[in-house]
mmCIF file of C-alpha atoms in Angstrom:
data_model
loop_
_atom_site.group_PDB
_atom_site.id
_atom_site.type_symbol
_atom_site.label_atom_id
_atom_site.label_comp_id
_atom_site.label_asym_id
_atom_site.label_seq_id
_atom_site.Cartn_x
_atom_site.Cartn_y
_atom_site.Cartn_z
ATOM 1 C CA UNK A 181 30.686 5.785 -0.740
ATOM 2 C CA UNK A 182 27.704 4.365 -1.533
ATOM 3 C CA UNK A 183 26.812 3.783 -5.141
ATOM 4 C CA UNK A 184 23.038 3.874 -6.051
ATOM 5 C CA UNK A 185 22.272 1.467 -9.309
ATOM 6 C CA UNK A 186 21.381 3.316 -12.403
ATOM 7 C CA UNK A 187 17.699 4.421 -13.151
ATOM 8 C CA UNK A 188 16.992 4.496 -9.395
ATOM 9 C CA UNK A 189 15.724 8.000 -8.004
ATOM 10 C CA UNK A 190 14.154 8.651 -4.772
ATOM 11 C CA UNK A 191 10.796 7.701 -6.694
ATOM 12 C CA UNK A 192 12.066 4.029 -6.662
ATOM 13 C CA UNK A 193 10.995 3.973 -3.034
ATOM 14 C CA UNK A 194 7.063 4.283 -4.388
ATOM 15 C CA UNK A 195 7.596 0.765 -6.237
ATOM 16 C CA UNK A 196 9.477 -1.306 -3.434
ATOM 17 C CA UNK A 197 6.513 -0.026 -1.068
ATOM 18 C CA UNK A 198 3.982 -0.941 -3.550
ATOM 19 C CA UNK A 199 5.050 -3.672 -5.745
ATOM 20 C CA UNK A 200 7.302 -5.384 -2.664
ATOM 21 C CA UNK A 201 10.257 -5.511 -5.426
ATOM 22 C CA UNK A 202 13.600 -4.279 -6.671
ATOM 23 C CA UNK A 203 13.997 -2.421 -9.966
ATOM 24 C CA UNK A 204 15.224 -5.044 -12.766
ATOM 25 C CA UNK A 205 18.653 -5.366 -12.526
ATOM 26 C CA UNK A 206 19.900 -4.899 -9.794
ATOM 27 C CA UNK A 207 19.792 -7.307 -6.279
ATOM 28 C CA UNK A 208 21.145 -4.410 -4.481
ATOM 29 C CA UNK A 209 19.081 -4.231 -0.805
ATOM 30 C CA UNK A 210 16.064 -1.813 -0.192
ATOM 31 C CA UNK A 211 18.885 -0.002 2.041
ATOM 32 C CA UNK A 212 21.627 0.884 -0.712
ATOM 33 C CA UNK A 213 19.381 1.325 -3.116
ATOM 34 C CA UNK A 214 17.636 4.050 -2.219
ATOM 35 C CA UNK A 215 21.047 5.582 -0.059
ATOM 36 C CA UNK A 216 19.992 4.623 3.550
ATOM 37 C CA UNK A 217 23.981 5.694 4.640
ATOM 38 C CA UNK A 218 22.933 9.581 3.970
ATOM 39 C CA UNK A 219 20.073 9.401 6.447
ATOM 40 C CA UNK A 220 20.545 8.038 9.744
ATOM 41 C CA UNK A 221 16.643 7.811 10.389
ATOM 42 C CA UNK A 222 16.306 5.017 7.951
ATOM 43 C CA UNK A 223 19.114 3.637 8.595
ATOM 44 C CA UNK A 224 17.648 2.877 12.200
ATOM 45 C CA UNK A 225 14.217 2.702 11.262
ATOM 46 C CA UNK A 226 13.190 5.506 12.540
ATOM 47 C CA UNK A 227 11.605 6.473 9.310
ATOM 48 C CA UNK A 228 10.071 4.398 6.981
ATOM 49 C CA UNK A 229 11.457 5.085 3.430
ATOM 50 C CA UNK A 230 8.258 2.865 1.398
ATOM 51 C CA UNK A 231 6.696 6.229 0.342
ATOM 52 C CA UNK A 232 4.806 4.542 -1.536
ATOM 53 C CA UNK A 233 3.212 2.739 1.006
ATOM 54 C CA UNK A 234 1.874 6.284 2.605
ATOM 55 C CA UNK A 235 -0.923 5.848 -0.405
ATOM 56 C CA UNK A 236 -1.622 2.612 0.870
ATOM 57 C CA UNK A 237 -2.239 3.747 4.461
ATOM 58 C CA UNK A 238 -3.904 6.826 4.289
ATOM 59 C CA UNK A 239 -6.501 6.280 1.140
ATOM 60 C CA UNK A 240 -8.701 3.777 2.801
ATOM 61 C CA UNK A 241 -8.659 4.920 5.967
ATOM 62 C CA UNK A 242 -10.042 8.508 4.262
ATOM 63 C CA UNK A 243 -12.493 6.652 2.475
ATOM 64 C CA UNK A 244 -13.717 5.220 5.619
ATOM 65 C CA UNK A 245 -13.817 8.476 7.662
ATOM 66 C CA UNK A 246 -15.290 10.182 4.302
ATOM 67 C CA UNK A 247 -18.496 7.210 4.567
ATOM 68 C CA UNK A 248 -18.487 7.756 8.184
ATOM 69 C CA UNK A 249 -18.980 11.300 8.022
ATOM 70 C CA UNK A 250 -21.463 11.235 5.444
ATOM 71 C CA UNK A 251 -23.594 8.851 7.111
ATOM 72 C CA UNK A 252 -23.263 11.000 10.599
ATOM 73 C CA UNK A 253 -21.692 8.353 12.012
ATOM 74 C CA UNK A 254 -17.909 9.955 13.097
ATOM 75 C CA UNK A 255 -16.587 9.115 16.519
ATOM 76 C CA UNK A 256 -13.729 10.292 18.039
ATOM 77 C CA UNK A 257 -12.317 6.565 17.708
ATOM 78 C CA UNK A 258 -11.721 7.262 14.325
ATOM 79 C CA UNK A 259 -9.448 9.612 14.608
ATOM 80 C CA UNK A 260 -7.606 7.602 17.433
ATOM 81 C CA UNK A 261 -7.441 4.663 14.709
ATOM 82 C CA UNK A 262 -5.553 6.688 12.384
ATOM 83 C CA UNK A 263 -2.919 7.481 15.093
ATOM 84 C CA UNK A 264 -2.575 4.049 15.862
ATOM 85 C CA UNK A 265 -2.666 2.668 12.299
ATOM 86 C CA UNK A 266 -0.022 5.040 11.380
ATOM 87 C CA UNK A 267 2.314 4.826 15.213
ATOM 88 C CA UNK A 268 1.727 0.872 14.134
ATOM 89 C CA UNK A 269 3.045 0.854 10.357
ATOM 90 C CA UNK A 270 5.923 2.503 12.170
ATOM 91 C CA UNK A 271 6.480 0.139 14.558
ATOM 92 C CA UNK A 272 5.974 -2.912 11.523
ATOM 93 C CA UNK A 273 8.746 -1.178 9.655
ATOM 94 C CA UNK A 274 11.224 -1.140 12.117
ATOM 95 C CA UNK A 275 9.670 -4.613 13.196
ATOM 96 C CA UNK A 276 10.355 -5.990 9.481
ATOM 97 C CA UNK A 277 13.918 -4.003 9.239
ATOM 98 C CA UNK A 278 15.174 -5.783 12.996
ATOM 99 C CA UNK A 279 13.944 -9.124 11.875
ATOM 100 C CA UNK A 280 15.520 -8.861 8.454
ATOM 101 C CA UNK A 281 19.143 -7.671 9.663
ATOM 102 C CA UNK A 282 18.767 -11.053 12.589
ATOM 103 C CA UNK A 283 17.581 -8.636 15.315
ATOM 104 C CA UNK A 284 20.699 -5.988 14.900
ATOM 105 C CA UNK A 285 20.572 -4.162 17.931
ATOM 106 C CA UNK A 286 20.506 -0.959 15.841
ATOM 107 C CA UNK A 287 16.878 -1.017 15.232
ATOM 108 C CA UNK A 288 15.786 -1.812 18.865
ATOM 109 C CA UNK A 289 14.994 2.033 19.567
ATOM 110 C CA UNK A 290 12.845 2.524 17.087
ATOM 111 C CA UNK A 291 10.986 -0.572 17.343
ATOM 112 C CA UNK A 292 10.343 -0.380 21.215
ATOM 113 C CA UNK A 293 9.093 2.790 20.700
ATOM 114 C CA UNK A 294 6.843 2.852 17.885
ATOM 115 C CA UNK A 295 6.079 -0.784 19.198
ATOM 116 C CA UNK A 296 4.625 0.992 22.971
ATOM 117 C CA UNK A 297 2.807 3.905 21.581
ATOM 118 C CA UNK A 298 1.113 1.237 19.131
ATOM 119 C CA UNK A 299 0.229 -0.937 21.815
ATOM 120 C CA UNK A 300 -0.737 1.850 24.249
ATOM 121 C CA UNK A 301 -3.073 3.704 21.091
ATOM 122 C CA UNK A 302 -4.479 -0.577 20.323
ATOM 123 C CA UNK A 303 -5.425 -0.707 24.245
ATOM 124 C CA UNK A 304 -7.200 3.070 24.104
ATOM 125 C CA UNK A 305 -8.953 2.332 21.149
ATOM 126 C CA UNK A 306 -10.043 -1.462 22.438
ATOM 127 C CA UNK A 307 -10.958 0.055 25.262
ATOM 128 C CA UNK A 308 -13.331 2.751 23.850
ATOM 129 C CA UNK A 309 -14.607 0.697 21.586
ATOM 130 C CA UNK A 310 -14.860 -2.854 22.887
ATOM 131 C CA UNK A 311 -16.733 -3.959 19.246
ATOM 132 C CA UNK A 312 -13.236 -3.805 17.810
ATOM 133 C CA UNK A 313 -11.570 -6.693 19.359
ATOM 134 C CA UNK A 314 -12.225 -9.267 16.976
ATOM 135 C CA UNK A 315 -10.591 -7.305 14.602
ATOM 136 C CA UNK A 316 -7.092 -8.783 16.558
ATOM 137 C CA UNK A 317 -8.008 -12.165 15.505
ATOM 138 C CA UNK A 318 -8.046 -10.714 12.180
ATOM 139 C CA UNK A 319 -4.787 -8.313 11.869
ATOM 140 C CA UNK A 320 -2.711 -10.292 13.827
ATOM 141 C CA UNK A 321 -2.020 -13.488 11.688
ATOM 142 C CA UNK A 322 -1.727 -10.949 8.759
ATOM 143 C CA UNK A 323 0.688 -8.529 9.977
ATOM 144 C CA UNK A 324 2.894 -12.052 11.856
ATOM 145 C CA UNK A 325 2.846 -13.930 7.974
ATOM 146 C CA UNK A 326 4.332 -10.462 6.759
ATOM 147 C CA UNK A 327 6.992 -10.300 9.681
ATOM 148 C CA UNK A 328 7.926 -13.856 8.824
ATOM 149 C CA UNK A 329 8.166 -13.368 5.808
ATOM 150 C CA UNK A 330 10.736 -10.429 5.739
ATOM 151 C CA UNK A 331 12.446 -12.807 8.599
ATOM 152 C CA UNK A 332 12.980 -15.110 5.938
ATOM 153 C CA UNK A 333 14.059 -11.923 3.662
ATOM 154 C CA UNK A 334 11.377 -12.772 1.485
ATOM 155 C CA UNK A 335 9.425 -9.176 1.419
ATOM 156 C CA UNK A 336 9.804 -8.722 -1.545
ATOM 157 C CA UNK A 337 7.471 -11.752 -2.541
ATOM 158 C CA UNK A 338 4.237 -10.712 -4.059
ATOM 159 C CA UNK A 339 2.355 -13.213 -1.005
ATOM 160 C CA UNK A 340 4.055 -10.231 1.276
ATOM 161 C CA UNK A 341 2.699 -7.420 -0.796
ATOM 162 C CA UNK A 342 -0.688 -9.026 -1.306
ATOM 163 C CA UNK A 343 -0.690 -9.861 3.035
ATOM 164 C CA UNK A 344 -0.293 -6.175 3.592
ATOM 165 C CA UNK A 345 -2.353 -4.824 1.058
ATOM 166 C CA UNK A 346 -5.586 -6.767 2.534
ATOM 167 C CA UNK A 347 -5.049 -5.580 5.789
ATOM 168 C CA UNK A 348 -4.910 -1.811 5.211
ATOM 169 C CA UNK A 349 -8.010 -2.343 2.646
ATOM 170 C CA UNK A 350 -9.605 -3.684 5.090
ATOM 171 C CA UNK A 351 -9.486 -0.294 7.039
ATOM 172 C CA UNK A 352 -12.939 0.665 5.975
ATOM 173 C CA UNK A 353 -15.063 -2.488 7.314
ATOM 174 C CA UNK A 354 -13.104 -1.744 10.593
ATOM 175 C CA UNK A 355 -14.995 1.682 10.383
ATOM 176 C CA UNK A 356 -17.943 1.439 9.006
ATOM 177 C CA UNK A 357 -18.960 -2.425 9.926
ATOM 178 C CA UNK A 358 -20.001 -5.253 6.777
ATOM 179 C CA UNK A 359 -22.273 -3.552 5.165
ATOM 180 C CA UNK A 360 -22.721 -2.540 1.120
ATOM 181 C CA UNK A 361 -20.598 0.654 1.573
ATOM 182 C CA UNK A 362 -17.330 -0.476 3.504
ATOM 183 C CA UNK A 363 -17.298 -3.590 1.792
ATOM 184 C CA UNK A 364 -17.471 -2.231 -1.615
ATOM 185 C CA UNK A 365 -14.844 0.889 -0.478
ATOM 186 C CA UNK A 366 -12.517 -1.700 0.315
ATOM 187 C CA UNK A 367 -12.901 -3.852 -2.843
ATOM 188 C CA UNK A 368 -11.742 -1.018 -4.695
ATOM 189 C CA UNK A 369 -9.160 0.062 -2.670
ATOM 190 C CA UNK A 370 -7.907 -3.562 -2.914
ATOM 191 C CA UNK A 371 -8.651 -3.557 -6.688
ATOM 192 C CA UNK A 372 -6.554 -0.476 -7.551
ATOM 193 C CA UNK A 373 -3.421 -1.212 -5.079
ATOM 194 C CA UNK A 374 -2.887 -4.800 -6.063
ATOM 195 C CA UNK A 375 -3.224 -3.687 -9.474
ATOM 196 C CA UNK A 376 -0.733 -1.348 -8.792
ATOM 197 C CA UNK A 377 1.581 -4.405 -7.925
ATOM 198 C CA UNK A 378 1.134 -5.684 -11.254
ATOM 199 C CA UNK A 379 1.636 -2.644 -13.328
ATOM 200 C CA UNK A 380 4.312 -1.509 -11.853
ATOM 201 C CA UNK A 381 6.420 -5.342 -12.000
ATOM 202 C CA UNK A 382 5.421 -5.065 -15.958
ATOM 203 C CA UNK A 383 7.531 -1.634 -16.040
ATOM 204 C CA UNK A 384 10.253 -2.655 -13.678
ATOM 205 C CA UNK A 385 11.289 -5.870 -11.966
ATOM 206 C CA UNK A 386 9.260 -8.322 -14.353
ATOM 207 C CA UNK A 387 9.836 -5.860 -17.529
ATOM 208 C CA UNK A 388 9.447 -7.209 -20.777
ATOM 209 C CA UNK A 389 7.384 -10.516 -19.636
ATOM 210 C CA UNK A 390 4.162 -10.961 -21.918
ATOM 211 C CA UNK A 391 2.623 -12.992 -19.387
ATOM 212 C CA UNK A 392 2.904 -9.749 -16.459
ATOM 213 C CA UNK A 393 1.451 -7.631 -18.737
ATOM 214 C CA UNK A 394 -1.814 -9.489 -19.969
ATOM 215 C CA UNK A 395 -2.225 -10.119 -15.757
ATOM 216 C CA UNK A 396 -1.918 -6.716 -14.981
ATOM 217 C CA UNK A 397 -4.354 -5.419 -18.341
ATOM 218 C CA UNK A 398 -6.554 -8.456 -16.753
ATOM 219 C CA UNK A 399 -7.081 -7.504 -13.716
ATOM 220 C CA UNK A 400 -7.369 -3.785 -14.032
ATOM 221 C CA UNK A 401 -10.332 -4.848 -16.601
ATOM 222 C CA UNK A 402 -11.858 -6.941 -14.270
ATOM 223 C CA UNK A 403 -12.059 -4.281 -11.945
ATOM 224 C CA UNK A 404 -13.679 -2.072 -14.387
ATOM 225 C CA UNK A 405 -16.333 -4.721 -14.961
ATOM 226 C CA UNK A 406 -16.763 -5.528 -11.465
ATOM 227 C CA UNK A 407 -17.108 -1.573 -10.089
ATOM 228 C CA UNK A 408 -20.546 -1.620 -12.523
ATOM 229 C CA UNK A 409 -22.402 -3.171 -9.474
ATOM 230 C CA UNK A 410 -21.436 -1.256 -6.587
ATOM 231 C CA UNK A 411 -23.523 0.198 -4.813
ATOM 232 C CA UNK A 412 -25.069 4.210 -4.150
ATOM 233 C CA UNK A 413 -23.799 6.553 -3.319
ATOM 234 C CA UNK A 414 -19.934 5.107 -4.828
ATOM 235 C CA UNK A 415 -19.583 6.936 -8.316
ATOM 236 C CA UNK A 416 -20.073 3.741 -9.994
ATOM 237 C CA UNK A 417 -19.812 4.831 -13.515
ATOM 238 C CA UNK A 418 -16.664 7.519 -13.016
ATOM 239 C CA UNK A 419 -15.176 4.460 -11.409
ATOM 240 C CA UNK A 420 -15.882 2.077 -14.105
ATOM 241 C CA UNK A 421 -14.441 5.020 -16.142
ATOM 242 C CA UNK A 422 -10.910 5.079 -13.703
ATOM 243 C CA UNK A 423 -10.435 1.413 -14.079
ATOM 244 C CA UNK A 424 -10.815 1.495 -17.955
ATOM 245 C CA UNK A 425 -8.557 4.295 -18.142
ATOM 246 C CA UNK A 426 -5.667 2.549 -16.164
ATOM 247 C CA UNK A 427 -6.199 -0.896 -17.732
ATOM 248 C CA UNK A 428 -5.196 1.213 -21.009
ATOM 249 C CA UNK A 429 -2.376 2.640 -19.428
ATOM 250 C CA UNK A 430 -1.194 -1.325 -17.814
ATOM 251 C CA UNK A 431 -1.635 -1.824 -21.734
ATOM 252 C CA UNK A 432 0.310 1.011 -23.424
ATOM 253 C CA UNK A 433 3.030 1.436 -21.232
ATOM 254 C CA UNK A 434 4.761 -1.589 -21.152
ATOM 255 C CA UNK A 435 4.013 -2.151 -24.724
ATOM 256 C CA UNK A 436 5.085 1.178 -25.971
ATOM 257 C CA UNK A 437 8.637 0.690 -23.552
ATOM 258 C CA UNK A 438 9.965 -2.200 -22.167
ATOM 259 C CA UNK A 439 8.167 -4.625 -24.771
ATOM 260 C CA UNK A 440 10.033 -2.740 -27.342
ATOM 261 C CA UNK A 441 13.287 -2.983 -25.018
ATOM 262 C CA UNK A 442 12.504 1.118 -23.889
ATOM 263 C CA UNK A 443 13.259 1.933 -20.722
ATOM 264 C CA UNK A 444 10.811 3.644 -18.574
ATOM 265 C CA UNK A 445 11.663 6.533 -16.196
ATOM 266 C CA UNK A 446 11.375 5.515 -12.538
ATOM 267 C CA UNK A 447 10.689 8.944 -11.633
ATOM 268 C CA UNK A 448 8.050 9.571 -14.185
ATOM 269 C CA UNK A 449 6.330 6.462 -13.503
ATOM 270 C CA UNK A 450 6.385 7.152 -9.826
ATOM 271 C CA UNK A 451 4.921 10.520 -10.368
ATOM 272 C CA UNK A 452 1.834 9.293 -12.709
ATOM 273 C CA UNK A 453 1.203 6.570 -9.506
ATOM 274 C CA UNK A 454 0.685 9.866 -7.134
ATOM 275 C CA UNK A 455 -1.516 11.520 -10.016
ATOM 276 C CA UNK A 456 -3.672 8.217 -9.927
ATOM 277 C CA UNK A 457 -4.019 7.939 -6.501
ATOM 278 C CA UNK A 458 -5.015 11.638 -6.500
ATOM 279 C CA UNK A 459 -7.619 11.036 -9.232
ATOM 280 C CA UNK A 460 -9.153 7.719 -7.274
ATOM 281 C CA UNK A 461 -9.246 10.337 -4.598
ATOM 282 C CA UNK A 462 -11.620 13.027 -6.317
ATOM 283 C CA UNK A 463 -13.603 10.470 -7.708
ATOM 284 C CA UNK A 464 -14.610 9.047 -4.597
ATOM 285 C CA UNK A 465 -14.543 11.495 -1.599
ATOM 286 C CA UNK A 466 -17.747 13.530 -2.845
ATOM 287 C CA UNK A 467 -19.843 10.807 -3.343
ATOM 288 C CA UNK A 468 -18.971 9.110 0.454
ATOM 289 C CA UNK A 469 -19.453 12.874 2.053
ATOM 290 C CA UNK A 470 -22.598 13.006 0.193
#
């Protein structure tokens, strides 16, 4: 029997996927932890148990799509890239999971699968839209770094989670090309998520640190300064407005719990990080559909 550490719920998944960590306390691995031995798709790698990381993949891809749309510039190849994005994080998981275990045979299913209906989706898409090579050159060192890293079991490293989170922010230049719009789209999607990583180390793995906490309060207030200048049609000023409200909460969290040796509820944590996203969501999908 399996025994899960204490304070861990199925919401614990949102924080390894996001923050690349373990709860404090515990050195258990991502697989007992969240009680891979009751399903056998994780087990195998045929499903990805970072829920967490589902935020992270779809939000700036719908941004993207959302800017594309407005501007009356959807193709078809959009779509396509969503299939493949989301066939590929597939594939990476079980990729990550087989390098990790020392290439356990266990996991070769899932990653020769996921693995050929990535590559067959990357050679469609490549194929109708021949501008999107470079973007190899690009994703490629990105995504290997990560792989070594969680060959060298070090995924949980905040290098890993800041690798990952740059290439699925950088979703919307992929779409849209470098100008004002994708570029800025991105920077915020990059802004929140990494801040993300931050907060939620200051509630859980690097709980009770002073020096995680003024980070995490820094950066989310450097975002709020730094969404000011971006440009039409992104809400700028309901954005500086989200950034300002979640620097408080990097602020008054922490300080209200684990500064004052509190615990904070996994679950409850995990559930104000969907909220967020949700909120990030309204604020910006109007203004890119125009």
């Amino acid at each position: 029997m399996t025994t899960r550490p204490r304070g861990c719920g199925s919401s614990a998944e949102l924080f390894i996927a996001m923050t690349g960590t373990l709860p404090a306390g515990t050195d258990k691995p991502v697989d007992t932890l969240i009680g891979m031995k009751r399903a056998k798709g994780p087990a195998r790698g045929w499903l990805p148990n970072q829920h967490g990381a589902w935020a992270m993949l779809v939000l700036p891809w719908l941004f993207g799509l959302a800017h594309t749309v407005g501007a009356g510039r959807f193709r078809i190849e959009q779509g396509v890239l969503f299939a493949f994005w989301l066939v590929g994080y597939f594939a990476f998981f079980a990729a990550g999971l087989w390098l990790k275990s020392r290439f356990k045979p266990r996991y070769v299913p899932a990653l020769a699968t996921y693995g050929a209906g990535a590559a067959a989706l990357g050679l469609v898409l490549l194929v109708l839209t021949p501008s999107w090579w470079p973007w190899v050159f690009v994703f490629a060192p990105i995504c290997s770094f990560a792989l070594w890293l969680s060959w060298r079991r070090h995924e949980r490293d905040v290098v890993s989670g800041l690798a990952t989170i740059v290439a699925t922010c950088l979703i919307p230049v992929v779409m849209g090309g470098w100008s004002q719009v994708p570029v800025a789209v991105a920077l915020v999607c990059f802004g929140y998520f990494f801040g993300t990583v931050a907060y939620v180390k200051t509630v859980i793995r690097e709980r009770g640190k002073p020096g995680w906490v003024a980070f995490s309060v820094a950066w989310h207030a450097a975002c709020a300064v730094a969404v000011a200048w971006v440009p039409e049609p992104l809400p700028r000023w309901w954005l500086v407005a989200f950034f300002v409200a979640v620097a408080v909460r990097a602020l008054l969290v922490p300080l209200l719990g684990p500064m004052r040796g509190r615990k904070v509820d996994v679950k409850l944590v995990g559930i104000w990080e969907i909220v967020t996203s949700a909120v990030l969501v309204a604020v910006m999908l109007p203004a890119l559909l125009g």
